[in-house]
XYZ file of C-alpha atoms in Angstrom:
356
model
C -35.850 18.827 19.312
C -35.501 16.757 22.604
C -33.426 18.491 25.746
C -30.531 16.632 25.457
C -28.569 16.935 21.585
C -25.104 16.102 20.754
C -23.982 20.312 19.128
C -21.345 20.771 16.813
C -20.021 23.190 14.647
C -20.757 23.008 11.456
C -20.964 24.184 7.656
C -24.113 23.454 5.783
C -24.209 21.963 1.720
C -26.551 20.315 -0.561
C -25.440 17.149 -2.082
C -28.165 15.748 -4.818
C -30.571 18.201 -3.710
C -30.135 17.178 -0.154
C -28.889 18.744 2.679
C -25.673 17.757 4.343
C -23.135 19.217 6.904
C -19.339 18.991 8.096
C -18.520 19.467 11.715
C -15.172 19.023 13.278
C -15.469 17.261 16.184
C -13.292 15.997 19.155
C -11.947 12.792 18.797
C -12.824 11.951 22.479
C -16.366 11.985 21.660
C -16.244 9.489 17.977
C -16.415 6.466 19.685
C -19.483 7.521 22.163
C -20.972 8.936 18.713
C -20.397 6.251 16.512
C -21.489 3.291 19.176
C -20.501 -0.015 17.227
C -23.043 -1.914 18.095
C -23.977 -5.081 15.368
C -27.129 -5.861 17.240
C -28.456 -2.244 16.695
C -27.686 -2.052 13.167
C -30.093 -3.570 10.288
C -29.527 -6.623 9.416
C -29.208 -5.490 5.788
C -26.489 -3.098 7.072
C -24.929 -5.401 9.106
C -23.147 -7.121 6.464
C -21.161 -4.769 4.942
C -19.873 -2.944 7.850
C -18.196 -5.883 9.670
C -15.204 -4.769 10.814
C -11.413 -6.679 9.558
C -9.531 -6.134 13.030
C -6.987 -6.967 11.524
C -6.576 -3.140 10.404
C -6.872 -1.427 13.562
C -3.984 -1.691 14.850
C -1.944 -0.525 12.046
C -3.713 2.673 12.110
C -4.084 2.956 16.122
C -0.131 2.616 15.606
C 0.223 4.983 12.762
C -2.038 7.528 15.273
C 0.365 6.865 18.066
C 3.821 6.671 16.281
C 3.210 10.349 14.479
C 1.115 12.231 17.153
C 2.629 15.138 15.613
C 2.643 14.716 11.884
C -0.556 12.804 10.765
C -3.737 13.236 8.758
C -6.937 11.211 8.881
C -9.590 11.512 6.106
C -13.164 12.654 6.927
C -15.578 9.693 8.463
C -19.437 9.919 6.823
C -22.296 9.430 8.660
C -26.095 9.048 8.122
C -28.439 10.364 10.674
C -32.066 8.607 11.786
C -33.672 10.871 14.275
C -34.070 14.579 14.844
C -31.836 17.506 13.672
C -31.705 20.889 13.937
C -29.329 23.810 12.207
C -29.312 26.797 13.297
C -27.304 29.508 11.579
C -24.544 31.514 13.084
C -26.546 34.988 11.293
C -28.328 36.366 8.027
C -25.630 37.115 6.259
C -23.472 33.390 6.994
C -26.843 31.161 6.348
C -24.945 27.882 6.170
C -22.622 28.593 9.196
C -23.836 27.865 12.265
C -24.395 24.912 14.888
C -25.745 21.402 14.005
C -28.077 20.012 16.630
C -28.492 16.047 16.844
C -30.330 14.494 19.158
C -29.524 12.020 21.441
C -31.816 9.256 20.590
C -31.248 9.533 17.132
C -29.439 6.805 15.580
C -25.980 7.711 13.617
C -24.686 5.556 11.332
C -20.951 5.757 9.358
C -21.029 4.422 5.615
C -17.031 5.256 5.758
C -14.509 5.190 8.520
C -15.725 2.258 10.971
C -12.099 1.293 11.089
C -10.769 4.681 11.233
C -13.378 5.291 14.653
C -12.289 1.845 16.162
C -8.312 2.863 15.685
C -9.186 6.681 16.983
C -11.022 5.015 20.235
C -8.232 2.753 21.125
C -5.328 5.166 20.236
C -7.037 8.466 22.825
C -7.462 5.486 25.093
C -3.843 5.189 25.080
C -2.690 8.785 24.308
C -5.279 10.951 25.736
C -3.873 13.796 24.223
C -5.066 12.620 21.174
C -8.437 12.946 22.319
C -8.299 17.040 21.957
C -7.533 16.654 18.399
C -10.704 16.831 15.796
C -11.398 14.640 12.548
C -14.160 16.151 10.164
C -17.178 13.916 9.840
C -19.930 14.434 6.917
C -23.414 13.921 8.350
C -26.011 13.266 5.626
C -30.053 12.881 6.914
C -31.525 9.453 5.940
C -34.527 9.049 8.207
C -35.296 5.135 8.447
C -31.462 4.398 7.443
C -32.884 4.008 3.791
C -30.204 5.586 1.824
C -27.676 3.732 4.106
C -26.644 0.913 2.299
C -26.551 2.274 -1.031
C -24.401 5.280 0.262
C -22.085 2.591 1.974
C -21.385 0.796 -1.977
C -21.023 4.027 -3.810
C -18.383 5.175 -1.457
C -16.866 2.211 -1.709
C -17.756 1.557 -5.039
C -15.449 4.566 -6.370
C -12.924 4.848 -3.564
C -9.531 3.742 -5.477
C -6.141 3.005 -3.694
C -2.944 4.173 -5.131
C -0.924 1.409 -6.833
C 2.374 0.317 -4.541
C 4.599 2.375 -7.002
C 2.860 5.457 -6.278
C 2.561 4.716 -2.694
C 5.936 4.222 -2.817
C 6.667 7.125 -4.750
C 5.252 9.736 -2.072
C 5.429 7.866 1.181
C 8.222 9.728 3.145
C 7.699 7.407 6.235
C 8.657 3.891 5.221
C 12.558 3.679 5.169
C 11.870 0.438 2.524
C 9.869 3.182 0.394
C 12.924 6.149 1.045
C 15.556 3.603 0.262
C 13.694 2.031 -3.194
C 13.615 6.435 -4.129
C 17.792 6.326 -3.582
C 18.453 3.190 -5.275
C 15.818 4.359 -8.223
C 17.972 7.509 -8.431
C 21.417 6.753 -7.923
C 21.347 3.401 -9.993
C 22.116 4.445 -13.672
C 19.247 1.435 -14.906
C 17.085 2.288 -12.686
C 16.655 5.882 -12.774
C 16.047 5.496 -16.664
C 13.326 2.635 -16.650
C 11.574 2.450 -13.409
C 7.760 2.811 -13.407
C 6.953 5.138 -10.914
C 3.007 5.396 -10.836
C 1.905 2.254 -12.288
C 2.378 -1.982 -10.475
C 2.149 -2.740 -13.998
C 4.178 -1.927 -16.994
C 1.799 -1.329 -20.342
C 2.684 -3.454 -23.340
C 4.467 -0.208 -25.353
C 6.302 1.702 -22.431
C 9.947 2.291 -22.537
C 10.104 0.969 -19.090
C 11.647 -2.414 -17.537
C 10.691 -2.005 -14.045
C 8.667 -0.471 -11.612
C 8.894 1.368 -8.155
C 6.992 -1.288 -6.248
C 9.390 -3.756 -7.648
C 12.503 -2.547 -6.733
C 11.313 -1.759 -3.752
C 10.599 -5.233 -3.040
C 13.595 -6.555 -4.763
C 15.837 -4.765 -1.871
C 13.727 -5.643 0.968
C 14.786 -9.169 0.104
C 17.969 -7.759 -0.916
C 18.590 -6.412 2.772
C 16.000 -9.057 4.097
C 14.174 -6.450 6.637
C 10.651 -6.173 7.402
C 8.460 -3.314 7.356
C 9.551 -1.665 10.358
C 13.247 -2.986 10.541
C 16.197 0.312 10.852
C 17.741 0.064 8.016
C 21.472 1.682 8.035
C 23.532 4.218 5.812
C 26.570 1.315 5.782
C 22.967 -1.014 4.601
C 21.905 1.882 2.211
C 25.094 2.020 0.196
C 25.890 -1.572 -0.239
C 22.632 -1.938 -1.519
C 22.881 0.589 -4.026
C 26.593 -0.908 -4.865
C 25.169 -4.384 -5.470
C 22.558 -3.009 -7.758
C 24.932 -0.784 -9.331
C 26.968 -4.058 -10.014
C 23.668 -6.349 -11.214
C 23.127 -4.222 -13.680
C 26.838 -4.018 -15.521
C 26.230 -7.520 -15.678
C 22.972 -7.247 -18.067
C 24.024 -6.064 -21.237
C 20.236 -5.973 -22.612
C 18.938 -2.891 -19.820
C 21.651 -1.140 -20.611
C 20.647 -1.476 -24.240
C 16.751 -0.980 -23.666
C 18.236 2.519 -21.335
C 19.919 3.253 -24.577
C 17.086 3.099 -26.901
C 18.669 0.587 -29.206
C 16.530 -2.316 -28.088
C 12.502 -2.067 -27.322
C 12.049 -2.493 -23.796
C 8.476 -4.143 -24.913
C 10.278 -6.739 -27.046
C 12.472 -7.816 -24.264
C 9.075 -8.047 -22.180
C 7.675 -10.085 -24.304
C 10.696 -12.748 -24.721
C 12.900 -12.482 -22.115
C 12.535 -12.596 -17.968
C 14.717 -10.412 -17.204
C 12.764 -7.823 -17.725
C 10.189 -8.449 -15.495
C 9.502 -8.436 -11.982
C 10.508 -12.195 -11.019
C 13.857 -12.034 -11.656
C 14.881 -8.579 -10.083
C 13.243 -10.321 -6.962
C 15.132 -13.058 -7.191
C 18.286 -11.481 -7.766
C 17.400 -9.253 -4.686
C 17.419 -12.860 -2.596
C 20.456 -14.251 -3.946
C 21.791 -11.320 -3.154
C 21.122 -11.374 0.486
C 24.060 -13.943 0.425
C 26.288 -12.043 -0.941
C 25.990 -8.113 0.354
C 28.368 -8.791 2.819
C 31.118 -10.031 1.368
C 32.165 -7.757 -1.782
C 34.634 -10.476 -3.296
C 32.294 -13.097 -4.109
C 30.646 -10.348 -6.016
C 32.600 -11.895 -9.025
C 30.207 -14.239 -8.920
C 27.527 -11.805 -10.724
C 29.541 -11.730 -13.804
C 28.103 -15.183 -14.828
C 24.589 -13.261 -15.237
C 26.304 -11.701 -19.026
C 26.356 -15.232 -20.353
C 23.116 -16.419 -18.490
C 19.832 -16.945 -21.598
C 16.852 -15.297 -20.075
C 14.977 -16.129 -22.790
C 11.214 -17.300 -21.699
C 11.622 -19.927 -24.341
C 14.660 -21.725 -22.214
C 14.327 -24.854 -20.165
C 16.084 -23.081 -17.283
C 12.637 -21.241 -16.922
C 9.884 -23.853 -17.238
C 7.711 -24.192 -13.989
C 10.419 -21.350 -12.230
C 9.877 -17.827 -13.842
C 7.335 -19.299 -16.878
C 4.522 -21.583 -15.643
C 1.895 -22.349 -19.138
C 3.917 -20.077 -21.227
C 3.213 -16.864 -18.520
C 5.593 -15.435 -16.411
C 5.231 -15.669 -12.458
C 6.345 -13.996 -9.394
C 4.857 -16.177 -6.840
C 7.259 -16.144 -3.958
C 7.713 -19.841 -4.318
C 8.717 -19.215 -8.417
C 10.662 -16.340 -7.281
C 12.819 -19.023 -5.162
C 12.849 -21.682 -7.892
C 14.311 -18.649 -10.508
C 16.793 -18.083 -7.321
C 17.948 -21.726 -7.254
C 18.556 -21.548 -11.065
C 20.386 -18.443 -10.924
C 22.413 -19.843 -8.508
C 23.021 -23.313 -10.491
C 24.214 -21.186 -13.757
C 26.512 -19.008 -12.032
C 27.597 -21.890 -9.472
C 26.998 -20.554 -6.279
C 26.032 -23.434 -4.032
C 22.279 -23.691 -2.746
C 21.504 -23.143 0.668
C 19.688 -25.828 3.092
C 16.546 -24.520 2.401
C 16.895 -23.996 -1.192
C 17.847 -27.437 -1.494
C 14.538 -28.092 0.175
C 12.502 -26.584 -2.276
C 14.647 -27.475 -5.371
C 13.623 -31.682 -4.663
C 9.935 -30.766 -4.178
C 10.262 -28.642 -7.604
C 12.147 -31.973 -9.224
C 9.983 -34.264 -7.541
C 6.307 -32.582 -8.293
């Protein structure tokens, strides 16, 4: 071992008959660790570990914004270049101090975004900098296991679907406020999809988390970030509340006396598309209770895929869509059927529709 080593910490394992440790170490010290250098990595390597900057900031934010109440996954590491463990005694063999030295070269196969966001968020809170983030160091002298390492990890790491995300985020006031309207709207709270983007052909449910929540960001029209108030909260839930009196079939499909896969299969309104678009058409009308009246043309509305009032909106080749531009052509007809005039803008798109 040379005289100057990086020490941490650390618990010793075997992973497919190799050796492999966990150290918790300071978050100061990632970023002179993990030195991001392209020029120093393989070329091989080099590929796959380009960084999408893109992502930093959100998590440098999310760093910054809940100094108090966050939780970072461990980064994973290979190691070229000497090592040494030493245990803490006989009778704790695999507890004890990893020794790495200097010139070795250390490598992550996971967390290059999570070590740029933790450099530039201690570089603005330094106080983050005491904090410690577990890393996994695996040896892999000559980087050879590298690259494979980086796919499998990869290869298997899954991200929940919006709906679940949704489900347990507690941060997001879009994500809180889709939970209340799911729960205190009658429909809702019977045929929302909690887990899943995607409703499977025999399920008893209409819609899903993700789409709801969606359908009342437009409903609201905030972004991400926006406050959203209680006075907001409660119209929303009112408005929704009121949609669905107006459509006789979800009360049937909540009811059991229709199959919410046959109304799937013929019918938009039980998709995604149109609770969007009734979530923008909306947006005109939160405000102003008394043109709510309007909504009780959606009883006598077909929603039938079959119908012409569909074709190229909700249904392109026979297949329902929920591109944002079909989401705004099913608005327009909406609007047509239960005459409430089009907007400037919707007027806009409506000739390029009639015109393509």
């Amino acid at each position: 071992m040379s005289d100057f080593f990086h020490s941490f910490n650390a618990v010793r394992g075997i992973q497919a008959g190799r050796p492999c440790y966990i150290a918790m170490c300071p978050m100061r010290i990632i970023p002179k660790i993990f030195v991001f250098d392209e020029d120093e990595v393989p070329a091989e390597l080099r590929a796959q570990r380009k960084l999408n900057k893109g992502r930093i900031p959100e998590i440098t934010n999310y760093l910054i914004e809940n100094r108090n109440d966050y939780t970072l996954s461990s980064l994973t590491a290979s190691i070229d270049g000497e090592t040494e463990f030493v245990s803490m005694d006989k009778s704790a063999p695999n507890i004890g101090t990893l020794k790495i030295s200097m010139d070795a070269q250390i490598l992550l196969n996971d967390g290059q975004h999570r070590r740029a966001a933790i450099e530039e968020a201690v570089n603005n809170n330094t106080e983050l900098g005491h904090d410690h983030i577990s890393v996994v160091f695996f040896l892999d002298n000559g980087l050879k296991r590298s690259q494979q390492m980086f796919a499998d990890l990869n290869k298997h790491a899954v991200r929940p679907s919006p709906s679940l995300a949704t489900l347990y985020d507690q941060r997001e006031e879009l994500s809180n406020i889709a939970r209340r309207v799911m729960n205190e709207v009658h429909i809702f709270s019977r045929l929302t999809e909690t887990e899943k983007t995607s409703i499977s052909n025999r399920s008893i449910k209409l819609f899903t988390l993700s789409g709801i929540k969606n359908a009342t960001k437009a409903l609201l029209n905030k972004g991400k970030n926006d406050h959203i108030t209680d006075k907001e909260i409660q119209l929303a839930i009112e408005y929704w509340k009121y949609v669905s009196n107006q459509i006789k079939d979800w009360e049937l499909a909540a009811d059991r006396k229709i199959n919410s896969w046959e109304l799937r299969e013929g019918y938009i309104h039980a998709h995604g598309v149109l609770l969007h678009a009734l979530g923008i058409l909306g947006n005109q009308l939160i405000n102003d209770k008394s043109s709510w009246i309007a909504l009780d043309g959606l009883t006598s509305v077909d929603w039938s895929r079959n119908s012409n009032n569909w074709k190229g909106r909700a249904v392109v080749n026979g297949r329902i869509t929920k591109s944002i531009n079909n989401v705004k052509l099913t608005t327009n007809q909406i609007k047509k059927l239960i005459n409430i005039k089009l907007i400037d803008n919707e007027k806009i798109i409506e000739q390029e529709f009639k015109s393509a």
